[in-house]
mmCIF file of C-alpha atoms and ligand atoms in Angstrom:
data_model
loop_
_atom_site.group_PDB
_atom_site.id
_atom_site.type_symbol
_atom_site.label_atom_id
_atom_site.label_comp_id
_atom_site.label_asym_id
_atom_site.label_seq_id
_atom_site.Cartn_x
_atom_site.Cartn_y
_atom_site.Cartn_z
ATOM 1 C CA MET A 7 0.000 0.000 0.000
ATOM 2 C CA VAL A 8 1.259 3.451 -0.930
ATOM 3 C CA THR A 9 -0.154 6.382 1.045
ATOM 4 C CA GLY A 10 -0.073 9.804 -0.586
ATOM 5 C CA SER A 11 -0.202 7.994 -3.923
ATOM 6 C CA ALA A 12 -1.707 10.986 -5.755
ATOM 7 C CA GLY A 13 1.079 13.315 -4.623
ATOM 8 C CA PHE A 14 4.252 14.372 -6.397
ATOM 9 C CA ILE A 15 6.565 11.729 -4.943
ATOM 10 C CA GLY A 16 3.858 9.143 -4.149
ATOM 11 C CA GLY A 17 2.781 9.179 -7.814
ATOM 12 C CA HIS A 18 6.295 8.399 -9.019
ATOM 13 C CA VAL A 19 6.740 5.777 -6.295
ATOM 14 C CA SER A 20 3.511 4.022 -7.302
ATOM 15 C CA GLN A 21 4.576 4.056 -10.945
ATOM 16 C CA THR A 22 8.020 2.629 -10.158
ATOM 17 C CA LEU A 23 6.644 -0.115 -7.901
ATOM 18 C CA ARG A 24 4.103 -1.128 -10.550
ATOM 19 C CA ALA A 25 6.789 -1.151 -13.230
ATOM 20 C CA ALA A 26 8.727 -3.558 -10.984
ATOM 21 C CA GLY A 27 5.745 -5.918 -11.056
ATOM 22 C CA LEU A 28 4.308 -5.112 -7.626
ATOM 23 C CA ASP A 29 0.608 -4.791 -6.935
ATOM 24 C CA VAL A 30 0.005 -1.288 -5.582
ATOM 25 C CA VAL A 31 -2.984 -0.188 -3.544
ATOM 26 C CA GLY A 32 -3.024 3.600 -3.372
ATOM 27 C CA LEU A 33 -4.551 5.820 -0.712
ATOM 28 C CA ASP A 34 -4.762 9.595 -0.920
ATOM 29 C CA LEU A 35 -6.899 12.364 0.499
ATOM 30 C CA ARG A 36 -7.201 13.743 -3.045
ATOM 31 C CA HIS A 37 -9.214 10.600 -3.809
ATOM 32 C CA GLY A 38 -11.178 10.908 -0.591
ATOM 33 C CA ALA A 39 -9.143 8.304 1.312
ATOM 34 C CA ASP A 40 -7.762 9.555 4.607
ATOM 35 C CA VAL A 41 -4.852 7.790 6.316
ATOM 36 C CA ARG A 42 -6.450 8.749 9.648
ATOM 37 C CA ASP A 43 -9.476 6.551 8.869
ATOM 38 C CA ALA A 44 -8.837 3.327 10.789
ATOM 39 C CA ALA A 45 -11.918 1.570 9.397
ATOM 40 C CA LEU A 46 -10.784 2.324 5.847
ATOM 41 C CA LEU A 47 -7.317 0.947 6.594
ATOM 42 C CA ASP A 48 -8.956 -2.239 7.875
ATOM 43 C CA THR A 49 -10.453 -2.742 4.432
ATOM 44 C CA LEU A 50 -7.303 -1.855 2.460
ATOM 45 C CA LEU A 51 -4.494 -3.440 4.459
ATOM 46 C CA PRO A 52 -5.361 -7.155 4.579
ATOM 47 C CA GLY A 53 -2.994 -8.941 2.229
ATOM 48 C CA ALA A 54 -0.547 -6.054 1.882
ATOM 49 C CA GLY A 55 3.118 -7.048 2.095
ATOM 50 C CA ALA A 56 4.377 -3.624 3.075
ATOM 51 C CA VAL A 57 3.368 0.003 3.486
ATOM 52 C CA VAL A 58 5.144 2.894 1.767
ATOM 53 C CA HIS A 59 4.039 5.980 3.681
ATOM 54 C CA GLN A 60 4.302 9.182 1.645
ATOM 55 C CA ALA A 61 1.100 10.945 2.747
ATOM 56 C CA ALA A 62 1.795 14.104 4.696
ATOM 57 C CA LYS A 63 0.985 17.739 5.082
ATOM 58 C CA VAL A 64 4.146 19.237 3.602
ATOM 59 C CA GLY A 65 5.548 22.759 3.599
ATOM 60 C CA LEU A 66 7.474 25.104 5.813
ATOM 61 C CA GLY A 67 5.352 24.964 8.929
ATOM 62 C CA VAL A 68 6.239 28.471 9.968
ATOM 63 C CA HIS A 69 2.818 29.490 11.270
ATOM 64 C CA VAL A 70 1.804 28.417 14.737
ATOM 65 C CA ALA A 71 -1.763 28.303 13.443
ATOM 66 C CA ASP A 72 -0.753 25.300 11.299
ATOM 67 C CA LEU A 73 0.435 23.217 14.270
ATOM 68 C CA PRO A 74 -2.832 21.274 14.698
ATOM 69 C CA ASP A 75 -2.886 20.298 11.009
ATOM 70 C CA TYR A 76 0.724 19.081 10.949
ATOM 71 C CA ALA A 77 0.133 17.102 14.116
ATOM 72 C CA SER A 78 -3.141 15.683 12.844
ATOM 73 C CA VAL A 79 -2.040 14.502 9.403
ATOM 74 C CA ASN A 80 1.605 13.669 10.027
ATOM 75 C CA VAL A 81 1.694 12.550 13.639
ATOM 76 C CA TYR A 82 -1.803 11.216 14.336
ATOM 77 C CA GLY A 83 -2.141 9.877 10.771
ATOM 78 C CA THR A 84 1.066 7.879 11.142
ATOM 79 C CA ALA A 85 -0.062 6.583 14.535
ATOM 80 C CA VAL A 86 -3.384 5.354 13.097
ATOM 81 C CA LEU A 87 -1.542 3.715 10.202
ATOM 82 C CA LEU A 88 0.954 1.945 12.478
ATOM 83 C CA ALA A 89 -1.784 0.633 14.751
ATOM 84 C CA ALA A 90 -3.643 -0.725 11.711
ATOM 85 C CA MET A 91 -0.461 -2.366 10.396
ATOM 86 C CA ALA A 92 -0.048 -4.086 13.762
ATOM 87 C CA ARG A 93 -3.659 -5.354 13.623
ATOM 88 C CA HIS A 94 -3.029 -6.879 10.215
ATOM 89 C CA GLY A 95 0.446 -8.254 10.878
ATOM 90 C CA ILE A 96 2.199 -6.079 8.286
ATOM 91 C CA ALA A 97 5.841 -5.939 9.275
ATOM 92 C CA ARG A 98 7.511 -3.622 6.748
ATOM 93 C CA LEU A 99 7.306 0.122 6.515
ATOM 94 C CA VAL A 100 9.104 2.490 4.175
ATOM 95 C CA LEU A 101 8.712 5.977 5.614
ATOM 96 C CA ALA A 102 9.161 9.215 3.676
ATOM 97 C CA SER A 103 11.250 11.230 6.102
ATOM 98 C CA SER A 104 13.163 14.415 5.403
ATOM 99 C CA MET A 105 16.420 16.272 5.764
ATOM 100 C CA VAL A 106 14.454 18.804 7.838
ATOM 101 C CA VAL A 107 14.910 16.543 10.871
ATOM 102 C CA TYR A 108 18.530 17.786 10.992
ATOM 103 C CA GLY A 109 17.684 21.488 11.165
ATOM 104 C CA GLU A 110 21.001 23.078 10.250
ATOM 105 C CA GLY A 111 23.675 21.431 8.152
ATOM 106 C CA ARG A 112 26.954 20.269 9.646
ATOM 107 C CA TYR A 113 29.914 22.635 9.887
ATOM 108 C CA ALA A 114 33.522 22.777 10.992
ATOM 109 C CA CYS A 115 35.928 25.577 11.909
ATOM 110 C CA ALA A 116 39.434 25.388 10.429
ATOM 111 C CA MET A 117 40.815 26.052 13.939
ATOM 112 C CA HIS A 118 38.276 24.459 16.259
ATOM 113 C CA GLY A 119 36.911 21.462 14.381
ATOM 114 C CA GLN A 120 33.238 20.455 14.334
ATOM 115 C CA ALA A 121 30.853 23.215 15.336
ATOM 116 C CA ARG A 122 27.107 23.620 15.801
ATOM 117 C CA PRO A 123 26.226 27.199 14.978
ATOM 118 C CA GLY A 124 23.247 28.909 16.588
ATOM 119 C CA PRO A 125 20.704 30.825 14.521
ATOM 120 C CA ARG A 126 22.321 33.477 12.310
ATOM 121 C CA ALA A 127 22.237 37.016 13.720
ATOM 122 C CA VAL A 128 20.247 39.732 11.948
ATOM 123 C CA HIS A 129 23.187 42.162 11.983
ATOM 124 C CA ASP A 130 25.392 39.594 10.193
ATOM 125 C CA LEU A 131 22.729 38.866 7.587
ATOM 126 C CA GLU A 132 22.151 42.603 7.058
ATOM 127 C CA ARG A 133 25.836 43.008 6.259
ATOM 128 C CA GLY A 134 25.798 40.096 3.823
ATOM 129 C CA ARG A 135 27.620 37.753 6.164
ATOM 130 C CA PHE A 136 25.586 34.697 5.353
ATOM 131 C CA ASP A 137 27.916 31.921 6.447
ATOM 132 C CA PRO A 138 27.436 30.980 10.082
ATOM 133 C CA ALA A 139 30.339 31.889 12.348
ATOM 134 C CA CYS A 140 32.355 29.691 14.702
ATOM 135 C CA PRO A 141 30.898 30.120 18.195
ATOM 136 C CA ARG A 142 34.472 30.144 19.588
ATOM 137 C CA CYS A 143 36.481 32.384 17.237
ATOM 138 C CA GLY A 144 33.856 34.060 15.034
ATOM 139 C CA GLU A 145 35.488 32.952 11.762
ATOM 140 C CA PRO A 146 33.145 31.713 8.997
ATOM 141 C CA LEU A 147 32.443 27.992 9.269
ATOM 142 C CA LEU A 148 32.990 25.522 6.457
ATOM 143 C CA TRP A 149 30.247 23.054 5.570
ATOM 144 C CA THR A 150 30.691 19.308 5.848
ATOM 145 C CA ALA A 151 28.353 16.543 4.692
ATOM 146 C CA ILE A 152 25.640 15.510 7.126
ATOM 147 C CA GLU A 153 25.411 11.870 8.157
ATOM 148 C CA GLU A 154 22.406 10.030 9.487
ATOM 149 C CA ASP A 155 23.632 9.973 13.085
ATOM 150 C CA ALA A 156 23.754 13.787 13.277
ATOM 151 C CA PRO A 157 21.639 15.061 16.173
ATOM 152 C CA ALA A 158 18.033 15.870 15.321
ATOM 153 C CA ASP A 159 17.134 19.555 15.495
ATOM 154 C CA PRO A 160 13.663 20.114 14.030
ATOM 155 C CA ARG A 161 13.092 23.861 13.708
ATOM 156 C CA ASN A 162 9.446 24.171 12.676
ATOM 157 C CA ALA A 163 6.138 22.357 12.988
ATOM 158 C CA TYR A 164 6.644 20.410 9.774
ATOM 159 C CA ALA A 165 10.122 19.265 10.815
ATOM 160 C CA SER A 166 8.902 18.267 14.280
ATOM 161 C CA SER A 167 6.068 16.252 12.768
ATOM 162 C CA LYS A 168 8.465 14.437 10.383
ATOM 163 C CA LEU A 169 10.761 13.548 13.282
ATOM 164 C CA ALA A 170 7.732 12.395 15.318
ATOM 165 C CA GLN A 171 6.867 10.023 12.445
ATOM 166 C CA GLU A 172 10.305 8.427 12.774
ATOM 167 C CA HIS A 173 9.939 8.114 16.548
ATOM 168 C CA LEU A 174 6.473 6.547 16.350
ATOM 169 C CA ALA A 175 7.631 4.151 13.639
ATOM 170 C CA ALA A 176 10.579 3.118 15.822
ATOM 171 C CA ASN A 177 8.153 2.475 18.715
ATOM 172 C CA TRP A 178 5.960 0.363 16.435
ATOM 173 C CA ALA A 179 8.973 -1.640 15.215
ATOM 174 C CA ARG A 180 10.181 -2.379 18.729
ATOM 175 C CA GLU A 181 6.728 -3.475 19.886
ATOM 176 C CA THR A 182 5.853 -5.606 16.856
ATOM 177 C CA GLY A 183 9.210 -6.790 15.508
ATOM 178 C CA GLY A 184 8.517 -4.834 12.335
ATOM 179 C CA ARG A 185 11.186 -3.130 10.203
ATOM 180 C CA VAL A 186 11.294 0.515 9.174
ATOM 181 C CA ALA A 187 13.334 2.060 6.404
ATOM 182 C CA ALA A 188 13.246 5.831 6.979
ATOM 183 C CA LEU A 189 14.278 7.646 3.816
ATOM 184 C CA ARG A 190 15.419 11.187 4.539
ATOM 185 C CA TYR A 191 14.870 12.868 1.213
ATOM 186 C CA HIS A 192 16.830 16.008 0.400
ATOM 187 C CA ASN A 193 15.476 18.567 -2.121
ATOM 188 C CA VAL A 194 13.333 16.506 -4.456
ATOM 189 C CA TYR A 195 12.540 17.924 -7.911
ATOM 190 C CA GLY A 196 11.272 16.663 -11.237
ATOM 191 C CA PRO A 197 8.189 16.229 -13.391
ATOM 192 C CA ARG A 198 4.826 16.878 -11.725
ATOM 193 C CA MET A 199 6.434 18.857 -8.908
ATOM 194 C CA PRO A 200 3.644 21.017 -7.459
ATOM 195 C CA ARG A 201 3.881 24.567 -8.756
ATOM 196 C CA ASP A 202 2.897 27.923 -7.353
ATOM 197 C CA THR A 203 1.695 26.806 -3.964
ATOM 198 C CA PRO A 204 2.919 28.318 -0.720
ATOM 199 C CA TYR A 205 4.651 24.982 -0.167
ATOM 200 C CA ALA A 206 6.411 24.639 -3.522
ATOM 201 C CA GLY A 207 10.114 23.877 -3.516
ATOM 202 C CA VAL A 208 12.537 26.514 -4.744
ATOM 203 C CA ALA A 209 13.027 24.810 -8.133
ATOM 204 C CA ALA A 210 9.291 25.082 -8.849
ATOM 205 C CA ILE A 211 9.205 28.729 -7.781
ATOM 206 C CA PHE A 212 12.094 29.627 -10.109
ATOM 207 C CA ARG A 213 10.511 27.787 -12.995
ATOM 208 C CA SER A 214 7.197 29.584 -12.495
ATOM 209 C CA GLU A 215 9.021 32.938 -12.543
ATOM 210 C CA LEU A 216 10.797 32.021 -15.784
ATOM 211 C CA GLU A 217 7.545 30.870 -17.361
ATOM 212 C CA ALA A 218 6.110 34.301 -16.595
ATOM 213 C CA GLY A 219 9.154 35.919 -18.247
ATOM 214 C CA ARG A 220 10.542 37.157 -14.940
ATOM 215 C CA ALA A 221 14.044 36.674 -13.496
ATOM 216 C CA PRO A 222 14.189 34.072 -10.721
ATOM 217 C CA LYS A 223 14.954 35.892 -7.461
ATOM 218 C CA VAL A 224 17.727 34.221 -5.473
ATOM 219 C CA PHE A 225 18.087 35.096 -1.791
ATOM 220 C CA GLU A 226 21.351 35.782 0.083
ATOM 221 C CA ASP A 227 24.386 35.647 -2.227
ATOM 222 C CA GLY A 228 23.094 32.600 -4.119
ATOM 223 C CA ARG A 229 25.921 30.440 -2.795
ATOM 224 C CA GLN A 230 23.849 28.451 -0.303
ATOM 225 C CA LEU A 231 24.294 24.727 -0.958
ATOM 226 C CA ARG A 232 21.624 22.080 -1.293
ATOM 227 C CA ASP A 233 21.373 18.569 -2.633
ATOM 228 C CA PHE A 234 18.832 18.382 -5.454
ATOM 229 C CA VAL A 235 17.715 14.813 -5.991
ATOM 230 C CA HIS A 236 15.515 13.741 -8.890
ATOM 231 C CA VAL A 237 12.087 12.288 -8.119
ATOM 232 C CA ARG A 238 12.718 9.185 -10.264
ATOM 233 C CA ASP A 239 15.808 8.449 -8.154
ATOM 234 C CA VAL A 240 13.715 8.925 -5.017
ATOM 235 C CA ALA A 241 11.108 6.511 -6.384
ATOM 236 C CA ARG A 242 13.824 3.943 -7.082
ATOM 237 C CA ALA A 243 15.146 4.390 -3.530
ATOM 238 C CA ASN A 244 11.675 3.478 -2.246
ATOM 239 C CA LEU A 245 11.636 0.293 -4.313
ATOM 240 C CA THR A 246 15.082 -0.647 -3.011
ATOM 241 C CA ALA A 247 14.052 0.158 0.557
ATOM 242 C CA LEU A 248 11.278 -2.469 0.460
ATOM 243 C CA ALA A 249 14.088 -5.023 0.806
ATOM 244 C CA ALA A 250 16.343 -2.887 3.013
ATOM 245 C CA PRO A 251 18.596 -4.788 5.401
ATOM 246 C CA VAL A 252 16.878 -3.681 8.615
ATOM 247 C CA PRO A 253 16.918 -6.067 11.593
ATOM 248 C CA PRO A 254 13.447 -6.938 12.945
ATOM 249 C CA GLY A 255 12.329 -4.485 15.627
ATOM 250 C CA GLU A 256 14.402 -1.607 14.285
ATOM 251 C CA LEU A 257 14.300 1.603 12.305
ATOM 252 C CA ARG A 258 17.208 2.518 10.081
ATOM 253 C CA ALA A 259 17.526 5.930 8.399
ATOM 254 C CA TRP A 260 19.207 6.846 5.104
ATOM 255 C CA ASN A 261 19.833 10.127 3.363
ATOM 256 C CA ILE A 262 18.372 9.998 -0.122
ATOM 257 C CA ALA A 263 20.389 12.513 -2.066
ATOM 258 C CA SER A 264 22.281 12.960 -5.298
ATOM 259 C CA GLY A 265 25.651 13.279 -3.584
ATOM 260 C CA THR A 266 26.533 16.279 -5.777
ATOM 261 C CA PRO A 267 25.692 19.492 -3.902
ATOM 262 C CA ARG A 268 24.875 22.593 -5.939
ATOM 263 C CA THR A 269 24.187 26.163 -4.967
ATOM 264 C CA VAL A 270 20.727 27.655 -5.244
ATOM 265 C CA GLY A 271 22.264 30.205 -7.631
ATOM 266 C CA GLU A 272 23.587 27.441 -9.902
ATOM 267 C CA MET A 273 20.167 25.870 -9.977
ATOM 268 C CA ALA A 274 18.538 29.177 -10.965
ATOM 269 C CA ARG A 275 21.165 29.686 -13.708
ATOM 270 C CA ALA A 276 20.639 26.170 -15.080
ATOM 271 C CA LEU A 277 16.863 26.676 -15.319
ATOM 272 C CA ALA A 278 17.224 30.172 -16.806
ATOM 273 C CA ALA A 279 19.727 28.948 -19.412
ATOM 274 C CA GLU A 280 17.450 26.122 -20.489
ATOM 275 C CA ARG A 281 14.462 28.433 -20.852
ATOM 276 C CA GLY A 282 16.418 31.181 -22.592
ATOM 277 C CA GLY A 283 16.479 33.605 -19.652
ATOM 278 C CA PRO A 284 16.169 36.024 -18.025
ATOM 279 C CA GLY A 285 19.140 35.224 -15.786
ATOM 280 C CA PRO A 286 18.712 35.083 -12.023
ATOM 281 C CA LEU A 287 18.682 38.137 -9.806
ATOM 282 C CA ILE A 288 20.751 37.751 -6.631
ATOM 283 C CA THR A 289 18.798 39.871 -4.151
ATOM 284 C CA GLY A 290 20.707 39.659 -0.857
ATOM 285 C CA GLU A 291 17.354 39.211 0.870
ATOM 286 C CA TYR A 292 17.161 36.612 3.589
ATOM 287 C CA ARG A 293 14.654 34.715 5.673
ATOM 288 C CA LEU A 294 15.565 34.217 9.314
ATOM 289 C CA GLY A 295 14.640 30.549 9.437
ATOM 290 C CA ASP A 296 16.628 29.523 6.368
ATOM 291 C CA VAL A 297 19.481 27.085 6.598
ATOM 292 C CA ARG A 298 22.721 28.273 4.960
ATOM 293 C CA HIS A 299 24.079 24.981 3.646
ATOM 294 C CA ILE A 300 22.683 21.515 3.993
ATOM 295 C CA VAL A 301 24.678 18.882 2.198
ATOM 296 C CA ALA A 302 23.931 15.187 2.515
ATOM 297 C CA SER A 303 26.373 12.372 2.822
ATOM 298 C CA PRO A 304 25.052 9.707 0.407
ATOM 299 C CA GLY A 305 27.506 7.126 1.787
ATOM 300 C CA ARG A 306 25.258 5.043 4.019
ATOM 301 C CA ALA A 307 22.567 4.618 1.374
ATOM 302 C CA ALA A 308 25.233 3.549 -1.132
ATOM 303 C CA ALA A 309 26.886 1.084 1.242
ATOM 304 C CA GLU A 310 23.759 -0.445 2.772
ATOM 305 C CA LEU A 311 21.027 -0.063 0.146
ATOM 306 C CA GLY A 312 23.213 0.003 -2.939
ATOM 307 C CA PHE A 313 21.398 3.224 -3.815
ATOM 308 C CA ARG A 314 23.129 5.787 -6.002
ATOM 309 C CA ALA A 315 21.336 8.600 -7.791
ATOM 310 C CA GLU A 316 21.432 8.224 -11.555
ATOM 311 C CA VAL A 317 19.847 11.422 -12.874
ATOM 312 C CA GLY A 318 22.579 14.067 -13.114
ATOM 313 C CA PHE A 319 21.980 17.707 -12.220
ATOM 314 C CA GLU A 320 22.361 19.063 -15.772
ATOM 315 C CA ALA A 321 20.111 16.477 -17.415
ATOM 316 C CA GLY A 322 17.568 16.597 -14.596
ATOM 317 C CA MET A 323 17.269 20.394 -14.578
ATOM 318 C CA LYS A 324 17.097 20.489 -18.359
ATOM 319 C CA GLU A 325 14.123 18.139 -18.338
ATOM 320 C CA PHE A 326 12.546 19.932 -15.376
ATOM 321 C CA ALA A 327 12.834 23.375 -16.961
ATOM 322 C CA ARG A 328 10.613 22.181 -19.821
ATOM 323 C CA SER A 329 8.250 19.780 -18.036
HETATM 324 N N1 NAD B 24 9.261 17.230 -1.918
HETATM 325 C C1 NAD B 24 10.349 17.174 -1.157
HETATM 326 O O1 NAD B 24 11.391 17.792 -1.489
HETATM 327 C C2 NAD B 24 10.358 16.341 0.117
HETATM 328 C C3 NAD B 24 11.511 16.346 0.885
HETATM 329 C C4 NAD B 24 11.550 15.582 2.041
HETATM 330 C C5 NAD B 24 10.456 14.811 2.397
HETATM 331 N N2 NAD B 24 9.318 14.820 1.648
HETATM 332 C C6 NAD B 24 8.210 13.942 2.071
HETATM 333 O O2 NAD B 24 7.773 13.185 0.971
HETATM 334 C C7 NAD B 24 6.380 12.865 1.086
HETATM 335 C C8 NAD B 24 5.645 13.238 -0.188
HETATM 336 O O3 NAD B 24 5.773 14.632 -0.413
HETATM 337 P P1 NAD B 24 5.423 15.342 -1.785
HETATM 338 O O4 NAD B 24 6.494 16.333 -2.054
HETATM 339 O O5 NAD B 24 5.096 14.315 -2.796
HETATM 340 O O6 NAD B 24 4.106 16.157 -1.353
HETATM 341 P P2 NAD B 24 2.626 16.150 -2.001
HETATM 342 O O7 NAD B 24 1.852 17.170 -1.252
HETATM 343 O O8 NAD B 24 2.709 16.253 -3.485
HETATM 344 O O9 NAD B 24 2.100 14.693 -1.637
HETATM 345 C C9 NAD B 24 1.523 14.387 -0.392
HETATM 346 C C10 NAD B 24 0.236 13.619 -0.663
HETATM 347 O O10 NAD B 24 -0.312 13.213 0.604
HETATM 348 C C11 NAD B 24 -1.714 13.355 0.516
HETATM 349 N N3 NAD B 24 -2.291 13.504 1.861
HETATM 350 C C12 NAD B 24 -2.233 14.573 2.683
HETATM 351 N N4 NAD B 24 -2.933 14.328 3.798
HETATM 352 C C13 NAD B 24 -3.428 13.083 3.692
HETATM 353 C C14 NAD B 24 -4.249 12.270 4.530
HETATM 354 N N5 NAD B 24 -4.694 12.725 5.707
HETATM 355 N N6 NAD B 24 -4.588 11.029 4.090
HETATM 356 C C15 NAD B 24 -4.153 10.579 2.887
HETATM 357 N N7 NAD B 24 -3.391 11.302 2.053
HETATM 358 C C16 NAD B 24 -3.040 12.544 2.454
HETATM 359 C C17 NAD B 24 -1.931 14.610 -0.304
HETATM 360 O O11 NAD B 24 -3.240 14.627 -0.858
HETATM 361 C C18 NAD B 24 -0.829 14.497 -1.347
HETATM 362 O O12 NAD B 24 -1.295 13.858 -2.530
HETATM 363 C C19 NAD B 24 5.904 13.615 2.329
HETATM 364 O O13 NAD B 24 5.868 12.704 3.409
HETATM 365 C C20 NAD B 24 6.971 14.666 2.558
HETATM 366 O O14 NAD B 24 7.072 15.020 3.923
HETATM 367 C C21 NAD B 24 9.256 15.563 0.516
HETATM 368 ZN ZN1 ZN B 25 36.760 28.634 15.400
#
């Protein structure tokens, strides 16, 4: 069973699983099927070999007013799903988790080694000092790749609800002997990415600007790093994760990333070039909650799942610019 099967990623996941010969039962609020409906799950789950849980309320989660919704769909919805899986003896879960559970990226100071910067100060941002500073000497920190055992630091309601999903799934695994593969997606992009919603990813926002003939507006100095991973690679990771080597009773997490970090500015330039302009505008604006760099280590997924992204940045953005 795939939850969120009518969504951006869930749609690609369903397609990939079907192409691999699996029988997919989809569930999505867009088709009137709510993951919080225990009675509905009792009709859909019997016979299922595994659950791939993509359904969620996504977005930034910056408004306190949205807290109840994030908790209801992401936290309570996952709890209802896990309880139903236990009733029906389904022992495998692939969970769509997120890089947002980490909060900030990982950094080091040339002098002082690994460092965990606090939130960036307004007076630094105002002066265009976007890189976080070493808490000991004040020098700009250098980014390093984030690994799955980095401490969790969810910084908004969405992030907290995604981390809660992992915790509840781990509880379920321990109690039932089930196995959970938690896939921490980085910035997913590709065909059928939602456009022009308050929750759209930055790639979709830039593309919408270009479609309207406007320059994509890039915040800060455009050098902030992200890992853009193609949705078909993410779908393939989900297929692989159905057979992930997780011991019974445990949850194991993997970054799902391309392994080739790019700046937000590079991404805007690639999309603008493919669409014939206009080129990006680097605005120097900032948003207080934004992370400077978040770069994934793809090593654990490669070593343990045999997962490596196949869609390269240039080819992927080229296709995306026109899709
Ligand atoms: N897009 C990204 O870059 C990204 C990054 C990290 C993690 N994720 C995670 O991936 C998953 C899929 O995200 P997406 O980008 O495809 O978003 P999406 O909004 O396109 O898909 C989510 C789907 O879940 C469905 N849904 C919402 N509430 C539901 C409910 N109560 N019952 C049943 N279905 C419900 C929605 O109708 C939607 O079709 C989410 O769990 C999200 O947290 C996405
Ligand atoms: Zn230092």
